[in-house]
mmCIF file of C-alpha atoms in Angstrom:
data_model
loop_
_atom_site.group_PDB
_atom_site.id
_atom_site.type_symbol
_atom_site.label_atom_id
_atom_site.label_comp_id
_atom_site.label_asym_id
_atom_site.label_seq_id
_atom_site.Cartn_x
_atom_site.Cartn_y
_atom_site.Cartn_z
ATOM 1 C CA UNK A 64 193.625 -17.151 30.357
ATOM 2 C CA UNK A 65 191.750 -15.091 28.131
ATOM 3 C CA UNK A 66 190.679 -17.805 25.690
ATOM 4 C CA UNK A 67 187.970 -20.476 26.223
ATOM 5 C CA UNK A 68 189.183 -24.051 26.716
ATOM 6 C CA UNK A 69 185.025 -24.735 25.885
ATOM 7 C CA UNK A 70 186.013 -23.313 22.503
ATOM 8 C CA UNK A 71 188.858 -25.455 22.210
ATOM 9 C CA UNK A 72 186.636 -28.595 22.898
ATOM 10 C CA UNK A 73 184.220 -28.262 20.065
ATOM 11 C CA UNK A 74 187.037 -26.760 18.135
ATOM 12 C CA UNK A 75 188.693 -30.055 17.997
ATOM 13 C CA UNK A 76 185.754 -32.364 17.123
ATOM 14 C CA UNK A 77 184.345 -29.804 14.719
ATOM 15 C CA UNK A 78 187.507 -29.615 12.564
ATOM 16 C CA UNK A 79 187.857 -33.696 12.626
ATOM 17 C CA UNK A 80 184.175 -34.579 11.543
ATOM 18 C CA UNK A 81 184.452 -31.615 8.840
ATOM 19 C CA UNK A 82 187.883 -32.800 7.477
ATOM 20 C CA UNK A 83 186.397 -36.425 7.693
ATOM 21 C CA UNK A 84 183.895 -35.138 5.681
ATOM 22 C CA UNK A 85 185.321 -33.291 3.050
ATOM 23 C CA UNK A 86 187.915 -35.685 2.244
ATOM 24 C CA UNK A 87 185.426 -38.288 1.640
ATOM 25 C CA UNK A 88 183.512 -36.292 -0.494
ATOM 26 C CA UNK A 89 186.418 -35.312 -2.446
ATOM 27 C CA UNK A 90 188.812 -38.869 -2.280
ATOM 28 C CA UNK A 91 186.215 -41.266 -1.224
ATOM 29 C CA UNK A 92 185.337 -43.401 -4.965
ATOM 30 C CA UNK A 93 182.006 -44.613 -3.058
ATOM 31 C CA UNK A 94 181.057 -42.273 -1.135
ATOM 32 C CA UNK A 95 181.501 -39.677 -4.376
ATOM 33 C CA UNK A 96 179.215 -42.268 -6.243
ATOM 34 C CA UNK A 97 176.518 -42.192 -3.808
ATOM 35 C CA UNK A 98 176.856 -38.386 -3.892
ATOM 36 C CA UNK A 99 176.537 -38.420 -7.535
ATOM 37 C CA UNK A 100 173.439 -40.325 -7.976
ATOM 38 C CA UNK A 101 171.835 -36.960 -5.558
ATOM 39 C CA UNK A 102 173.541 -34.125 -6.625
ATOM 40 C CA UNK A 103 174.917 -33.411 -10.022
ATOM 41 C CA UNK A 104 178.579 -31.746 -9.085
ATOM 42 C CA UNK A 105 180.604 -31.896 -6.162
ATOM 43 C CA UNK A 106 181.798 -28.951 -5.052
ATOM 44 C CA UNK A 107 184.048 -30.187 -2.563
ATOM 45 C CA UNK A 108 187.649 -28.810 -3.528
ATOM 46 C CA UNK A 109 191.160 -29.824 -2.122
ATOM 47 C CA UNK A 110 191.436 -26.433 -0.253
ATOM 48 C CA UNK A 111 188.371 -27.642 1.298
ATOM 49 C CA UNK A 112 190.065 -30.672 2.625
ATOM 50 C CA UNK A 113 193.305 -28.349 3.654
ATOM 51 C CA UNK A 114 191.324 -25.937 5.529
ATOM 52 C CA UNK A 115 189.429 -28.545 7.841
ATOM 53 C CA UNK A 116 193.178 -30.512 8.050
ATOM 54 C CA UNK A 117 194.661 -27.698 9.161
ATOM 55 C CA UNK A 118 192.368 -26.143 11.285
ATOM 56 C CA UNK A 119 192.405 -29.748 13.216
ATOM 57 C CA UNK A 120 196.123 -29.696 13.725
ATOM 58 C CA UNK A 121 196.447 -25.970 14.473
ATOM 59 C CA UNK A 122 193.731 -26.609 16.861
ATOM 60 C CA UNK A 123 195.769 -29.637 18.524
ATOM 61 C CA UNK A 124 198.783 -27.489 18.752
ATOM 62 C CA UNK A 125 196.533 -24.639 20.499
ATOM 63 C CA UNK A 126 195.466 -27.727 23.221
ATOM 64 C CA UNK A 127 198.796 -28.536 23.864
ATOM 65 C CA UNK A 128 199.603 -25.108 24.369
ATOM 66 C CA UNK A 129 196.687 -25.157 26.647
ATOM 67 C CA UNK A 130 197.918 -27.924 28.941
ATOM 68 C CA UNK A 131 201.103 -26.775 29.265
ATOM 69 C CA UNK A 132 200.614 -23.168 30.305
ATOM 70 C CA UNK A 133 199.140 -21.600 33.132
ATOM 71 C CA UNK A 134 195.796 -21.587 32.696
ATOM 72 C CA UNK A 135 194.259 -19.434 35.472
ATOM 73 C CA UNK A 136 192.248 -22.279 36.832
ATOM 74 C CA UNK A 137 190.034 -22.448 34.163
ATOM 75 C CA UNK A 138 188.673 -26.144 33.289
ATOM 76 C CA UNK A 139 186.487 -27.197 30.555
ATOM 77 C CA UNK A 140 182.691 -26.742 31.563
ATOM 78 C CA UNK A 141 181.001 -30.075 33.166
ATOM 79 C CA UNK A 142 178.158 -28.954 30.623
ATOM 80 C CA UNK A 143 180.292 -28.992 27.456
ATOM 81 C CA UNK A 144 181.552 -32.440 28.533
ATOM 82 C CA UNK A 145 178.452 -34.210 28.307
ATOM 83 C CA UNK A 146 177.377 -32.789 25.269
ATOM 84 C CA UNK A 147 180.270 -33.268 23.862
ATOM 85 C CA UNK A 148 180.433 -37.168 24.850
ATOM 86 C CA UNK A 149 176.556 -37.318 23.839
ATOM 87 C CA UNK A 150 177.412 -36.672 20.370
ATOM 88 C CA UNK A 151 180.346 -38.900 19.509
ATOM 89 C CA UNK A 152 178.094 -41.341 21.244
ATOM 90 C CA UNK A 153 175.631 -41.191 18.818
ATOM 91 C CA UNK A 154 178.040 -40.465 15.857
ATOM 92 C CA UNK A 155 179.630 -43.686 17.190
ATOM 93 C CA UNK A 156 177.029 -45.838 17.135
ATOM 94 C CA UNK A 157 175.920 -44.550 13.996
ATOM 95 C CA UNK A 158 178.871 -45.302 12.349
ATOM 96 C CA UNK A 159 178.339 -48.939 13.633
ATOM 97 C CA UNK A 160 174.893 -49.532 12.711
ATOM 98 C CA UNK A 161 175.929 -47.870 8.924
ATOM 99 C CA UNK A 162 179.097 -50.435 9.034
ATOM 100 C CA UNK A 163 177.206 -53.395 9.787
ATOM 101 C CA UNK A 164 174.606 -52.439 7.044
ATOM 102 C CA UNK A 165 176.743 -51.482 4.282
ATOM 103 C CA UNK A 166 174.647 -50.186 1.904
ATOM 104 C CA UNK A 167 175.907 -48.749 -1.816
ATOM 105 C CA UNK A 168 173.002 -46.503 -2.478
ATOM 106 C CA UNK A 169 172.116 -42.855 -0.812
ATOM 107 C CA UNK A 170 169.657 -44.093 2.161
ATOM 108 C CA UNK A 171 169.369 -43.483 6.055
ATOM 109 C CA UNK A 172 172.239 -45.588 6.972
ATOM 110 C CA UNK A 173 174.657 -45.078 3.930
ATOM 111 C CA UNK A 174 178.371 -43.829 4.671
ATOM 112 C CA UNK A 175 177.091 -40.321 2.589
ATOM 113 C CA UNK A 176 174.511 -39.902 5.221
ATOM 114 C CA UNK A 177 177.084 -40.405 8.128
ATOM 115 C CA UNK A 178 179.093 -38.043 6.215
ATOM 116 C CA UNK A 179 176.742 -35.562 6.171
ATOM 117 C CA UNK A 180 175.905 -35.942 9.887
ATOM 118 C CA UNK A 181 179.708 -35.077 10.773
ATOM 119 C CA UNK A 182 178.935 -31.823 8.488
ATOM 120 C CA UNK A 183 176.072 -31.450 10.793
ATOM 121 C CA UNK A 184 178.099 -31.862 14.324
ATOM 122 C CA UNK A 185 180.707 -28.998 12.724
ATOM 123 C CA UNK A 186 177.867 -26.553 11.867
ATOM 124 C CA UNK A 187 176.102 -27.122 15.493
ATOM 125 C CA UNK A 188 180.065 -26.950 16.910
ATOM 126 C CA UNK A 189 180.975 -23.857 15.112
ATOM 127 C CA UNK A 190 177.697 -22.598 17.014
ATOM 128 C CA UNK A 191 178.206 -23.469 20.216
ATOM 129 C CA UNK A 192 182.270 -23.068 20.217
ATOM 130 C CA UNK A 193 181.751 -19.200 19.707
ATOM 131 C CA UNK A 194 179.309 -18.851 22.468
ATOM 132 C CA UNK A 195 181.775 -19.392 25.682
ATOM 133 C CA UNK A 196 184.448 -16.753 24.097
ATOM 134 C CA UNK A 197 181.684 -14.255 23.682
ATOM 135 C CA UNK A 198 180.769 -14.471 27.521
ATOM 136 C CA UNK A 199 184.253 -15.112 28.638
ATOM 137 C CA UNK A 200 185.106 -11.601 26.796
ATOM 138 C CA UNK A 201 181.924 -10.173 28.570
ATOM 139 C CA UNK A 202 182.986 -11.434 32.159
ATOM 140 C CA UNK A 203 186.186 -10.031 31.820
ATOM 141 C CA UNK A 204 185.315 -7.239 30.234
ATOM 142 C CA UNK A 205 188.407 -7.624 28.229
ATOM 143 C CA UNK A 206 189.539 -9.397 25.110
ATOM 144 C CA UNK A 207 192.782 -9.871 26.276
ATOM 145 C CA UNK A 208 194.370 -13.303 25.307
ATOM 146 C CA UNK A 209 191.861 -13.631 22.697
ATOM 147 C CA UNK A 210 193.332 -12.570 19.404
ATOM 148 C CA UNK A 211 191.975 -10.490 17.313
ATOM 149 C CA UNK A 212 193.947 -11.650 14.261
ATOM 150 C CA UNK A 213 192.939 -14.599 14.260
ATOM 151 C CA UNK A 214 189.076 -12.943 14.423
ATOM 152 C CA UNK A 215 189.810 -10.907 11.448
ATOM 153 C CA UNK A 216 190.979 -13.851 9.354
ATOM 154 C CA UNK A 217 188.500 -15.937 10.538
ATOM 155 C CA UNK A 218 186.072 -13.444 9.345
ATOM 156 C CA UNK A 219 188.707 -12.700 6.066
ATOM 157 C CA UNK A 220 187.807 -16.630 5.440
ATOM 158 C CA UNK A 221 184.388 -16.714 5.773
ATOM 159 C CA UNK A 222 183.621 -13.752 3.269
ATOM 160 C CA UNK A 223 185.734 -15.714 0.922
ATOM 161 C CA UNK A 224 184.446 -18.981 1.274
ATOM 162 C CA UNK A 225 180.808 -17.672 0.590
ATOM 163 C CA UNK A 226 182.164 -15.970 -2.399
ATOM 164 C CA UNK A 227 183.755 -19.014 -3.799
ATOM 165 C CA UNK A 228 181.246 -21.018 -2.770
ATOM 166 C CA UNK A 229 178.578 -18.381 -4.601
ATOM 167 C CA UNK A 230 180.849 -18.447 -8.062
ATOM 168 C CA UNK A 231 181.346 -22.246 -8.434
ATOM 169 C CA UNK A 232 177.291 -22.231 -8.097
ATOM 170 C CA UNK A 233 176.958 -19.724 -10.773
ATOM 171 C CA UNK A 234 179.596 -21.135 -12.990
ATOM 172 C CA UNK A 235 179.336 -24.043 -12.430
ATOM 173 C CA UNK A 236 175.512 -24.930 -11.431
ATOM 174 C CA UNK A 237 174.040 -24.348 -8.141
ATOM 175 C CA UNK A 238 172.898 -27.880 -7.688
ATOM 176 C CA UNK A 239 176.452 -28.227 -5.752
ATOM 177 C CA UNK A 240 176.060 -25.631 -3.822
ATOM 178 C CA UNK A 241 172.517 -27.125 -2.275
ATOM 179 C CA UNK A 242 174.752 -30.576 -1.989
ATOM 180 C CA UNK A 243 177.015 -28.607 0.014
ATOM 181 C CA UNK A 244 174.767 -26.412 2.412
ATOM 182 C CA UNK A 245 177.000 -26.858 5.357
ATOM 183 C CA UNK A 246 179.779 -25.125 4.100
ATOM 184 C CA UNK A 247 177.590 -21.536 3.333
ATOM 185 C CA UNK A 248 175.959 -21.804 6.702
ATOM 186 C CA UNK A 249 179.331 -21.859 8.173
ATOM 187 C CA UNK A 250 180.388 -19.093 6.767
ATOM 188 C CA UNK A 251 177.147 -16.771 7.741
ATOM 189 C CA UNK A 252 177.900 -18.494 11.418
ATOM 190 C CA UNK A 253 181.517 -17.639 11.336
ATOM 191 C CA UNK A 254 181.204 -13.736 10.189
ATOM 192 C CA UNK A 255 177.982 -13.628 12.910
ATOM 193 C CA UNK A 256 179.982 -14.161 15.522
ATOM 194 C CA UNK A 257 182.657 -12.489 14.356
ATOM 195 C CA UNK A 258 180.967 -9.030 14.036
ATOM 196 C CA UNK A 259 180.647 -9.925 17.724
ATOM 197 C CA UNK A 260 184.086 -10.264 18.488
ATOM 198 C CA UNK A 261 185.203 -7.234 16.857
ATOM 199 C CA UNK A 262 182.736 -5.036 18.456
ATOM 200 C CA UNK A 263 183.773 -5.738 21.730
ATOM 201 C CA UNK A 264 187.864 -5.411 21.070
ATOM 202 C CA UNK A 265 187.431 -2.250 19.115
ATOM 203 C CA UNK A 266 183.931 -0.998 20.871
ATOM 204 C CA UNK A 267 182.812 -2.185 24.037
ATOM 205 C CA UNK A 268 186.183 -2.971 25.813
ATOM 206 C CA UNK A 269 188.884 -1.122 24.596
ATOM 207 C CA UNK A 270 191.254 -0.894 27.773
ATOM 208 C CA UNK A 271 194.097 -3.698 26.404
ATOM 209 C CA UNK A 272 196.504 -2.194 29.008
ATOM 210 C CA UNK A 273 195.733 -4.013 32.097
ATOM 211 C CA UNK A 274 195.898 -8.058 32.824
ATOM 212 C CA UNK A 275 193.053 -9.362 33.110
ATOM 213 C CA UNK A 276 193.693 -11.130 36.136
ATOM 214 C CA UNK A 277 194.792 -8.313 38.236
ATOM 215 C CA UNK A 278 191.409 -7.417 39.583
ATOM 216 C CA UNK A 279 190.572 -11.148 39.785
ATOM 217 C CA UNK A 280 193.858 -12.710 41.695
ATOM 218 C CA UNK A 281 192.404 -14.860 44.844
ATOM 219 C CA UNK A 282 195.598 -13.512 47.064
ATOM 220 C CA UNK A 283 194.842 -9.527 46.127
ATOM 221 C CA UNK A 284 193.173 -9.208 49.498
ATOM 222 C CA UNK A 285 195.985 -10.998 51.373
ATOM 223 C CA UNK A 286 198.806 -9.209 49.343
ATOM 224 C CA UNK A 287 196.805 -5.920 50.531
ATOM 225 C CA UNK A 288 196.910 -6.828 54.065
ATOM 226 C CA UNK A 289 200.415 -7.835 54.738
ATOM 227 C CA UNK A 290 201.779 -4.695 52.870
ATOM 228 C CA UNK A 291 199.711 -2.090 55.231
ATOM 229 C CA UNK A 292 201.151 -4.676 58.330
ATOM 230 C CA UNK A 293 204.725 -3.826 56.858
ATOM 231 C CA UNK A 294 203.575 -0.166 56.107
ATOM 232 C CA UNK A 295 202.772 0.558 59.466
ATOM 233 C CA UNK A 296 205.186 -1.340 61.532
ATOM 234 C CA UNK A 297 207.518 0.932 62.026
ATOM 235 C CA UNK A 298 205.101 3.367 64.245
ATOM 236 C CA UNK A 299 204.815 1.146 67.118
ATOM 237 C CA UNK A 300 204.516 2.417 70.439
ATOM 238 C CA UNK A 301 208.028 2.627 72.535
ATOM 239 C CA UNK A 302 208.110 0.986 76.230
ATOM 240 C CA UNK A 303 207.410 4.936 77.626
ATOM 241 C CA UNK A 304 204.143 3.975 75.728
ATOM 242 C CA UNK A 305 204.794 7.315 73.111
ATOM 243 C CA UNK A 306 205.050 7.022 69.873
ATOM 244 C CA UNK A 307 208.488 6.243 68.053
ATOM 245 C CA UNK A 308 209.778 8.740 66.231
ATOM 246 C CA UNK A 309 208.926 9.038 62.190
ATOM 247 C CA UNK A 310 212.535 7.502 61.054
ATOM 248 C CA UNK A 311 211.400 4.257 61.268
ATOM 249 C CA UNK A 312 213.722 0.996 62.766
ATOM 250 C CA UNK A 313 216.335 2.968 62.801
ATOM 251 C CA UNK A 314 215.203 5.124 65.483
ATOM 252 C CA UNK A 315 214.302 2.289 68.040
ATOM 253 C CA UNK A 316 217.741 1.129 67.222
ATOM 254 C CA UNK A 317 219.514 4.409 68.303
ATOM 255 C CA UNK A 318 217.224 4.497 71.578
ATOM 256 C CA UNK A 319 217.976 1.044 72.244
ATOM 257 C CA UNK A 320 221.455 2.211 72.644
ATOM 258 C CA UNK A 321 220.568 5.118 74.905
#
């Protein structure tokens, strides 16, 4: 209940247009020609290609997980849906027009620009995916259910990949590294938000002992009611019209049999 099924929605189309596009970069014969007569090295690296493959089926898993557990009620945003069906609208009619004009140089509608436009959708995802959890966290002033090892590794990962990304450029020559923009601005996205995230676990809302649905549950007012009706049933008046005594049902009883 305490993570965003919004975040889970451009989670999953994020991590399939970035692994579509990093294993076409790096396995792809023409779309790595087309890329070569732009850029001089690829820096597109088969831990690239693992890390957007496994961060699609992790992400699946965490769905599932999602459907089959109790959920609190919470549905994905009517917002979130349309935006989310506007762009693999266009990225599906793109990759029409681009397949019905096959074209074997870099241009508008070549399979590199496509590509690249996939790279695009996962940078404006990794945006927008962050921004539910941050206000889900605020509304329940908790971070309960959202966990905060997965926040450090995230954030772990993108230090890392900036660092790698930073010595193949100087090593090997940076004019991969401006063919490959997407992958540095996800990793100055991905350690912005999570600065966020572990400001409010470890600053802003450190009580972790409480569920966060206990102030929140729809029958709290009902459960309330019915156990002061049960709390105070036993000091009914008696048919004299005085008060019964303080033992409870067991005193009408023992009048009764008076």
């Amino acid at each position: 209940r305490g993570l965003s099924l919004d975040f889970q929605a451009f989670n999953i189309l994020g991590y399939i247009c970035y692994s579509t596009f990093t294993c076409a970069l790096r396995f792809n014969p023409s779309i790595r020609k087309q890329y070569g007569e732009v850029y001089a090295d690829n820096l597109v690296t088969i831990p690239d290609c693992f890390f957007a493959v496994h961060g699609a089926a992790l992400t699946l898993i965490t769905i599932g997980q999602c459907i089959l557990y109790d959920r609190g009620g919470q549905r994905v945003a009517v917002f979130t849906i349309r935006l989310l069906s506007a762009v693999i609208s266009f990225t599906l009619l793109f990759g029409l027009i681009v397949a019905l004009r096959p074209n074997s140089s870099p241009s508008l509608f070549s399979w590199l620009c496509f590509i690249y436009w996939l790279s695009v959708i996962k940078l404006g995802v990794t945006f927008f995916k962050y921004v539910p959890q941050v206000y889900l966290n605020y509304a329940n002033r908790s971070t309960v259910g959202w966990s905060i090892s997965n926040v450090l590794l995230d954030f772990t990962g993108g230090v890392l990949s900036i660092a790698q990304l930073m010595f193949d450029g100087a090593t090997l020559g940076w004019e991969g590294v401006v063919g490959d923009p997407i992958k540095f601005a996800l990793g100055l996205v991905s350690i912005f938000f999570d600065i966020i995230f572990l400001v409010q676990h470890f600053c802003l809302y450190t009580n972790r002992g409480e569920p966060i649905t206990e102030k929140r549950h729809p029958l709290s007012s009902l459960l309330a009611v019915e156990d002061a009706s049960i709390d105070t049933s036993c000091y009914t008046e008696n048919l004299n019209g005085g008060p019964e005594d303080p033992g409870g049902p067991m005193g009408v009883l023992l009048k009764g049999s008076d």
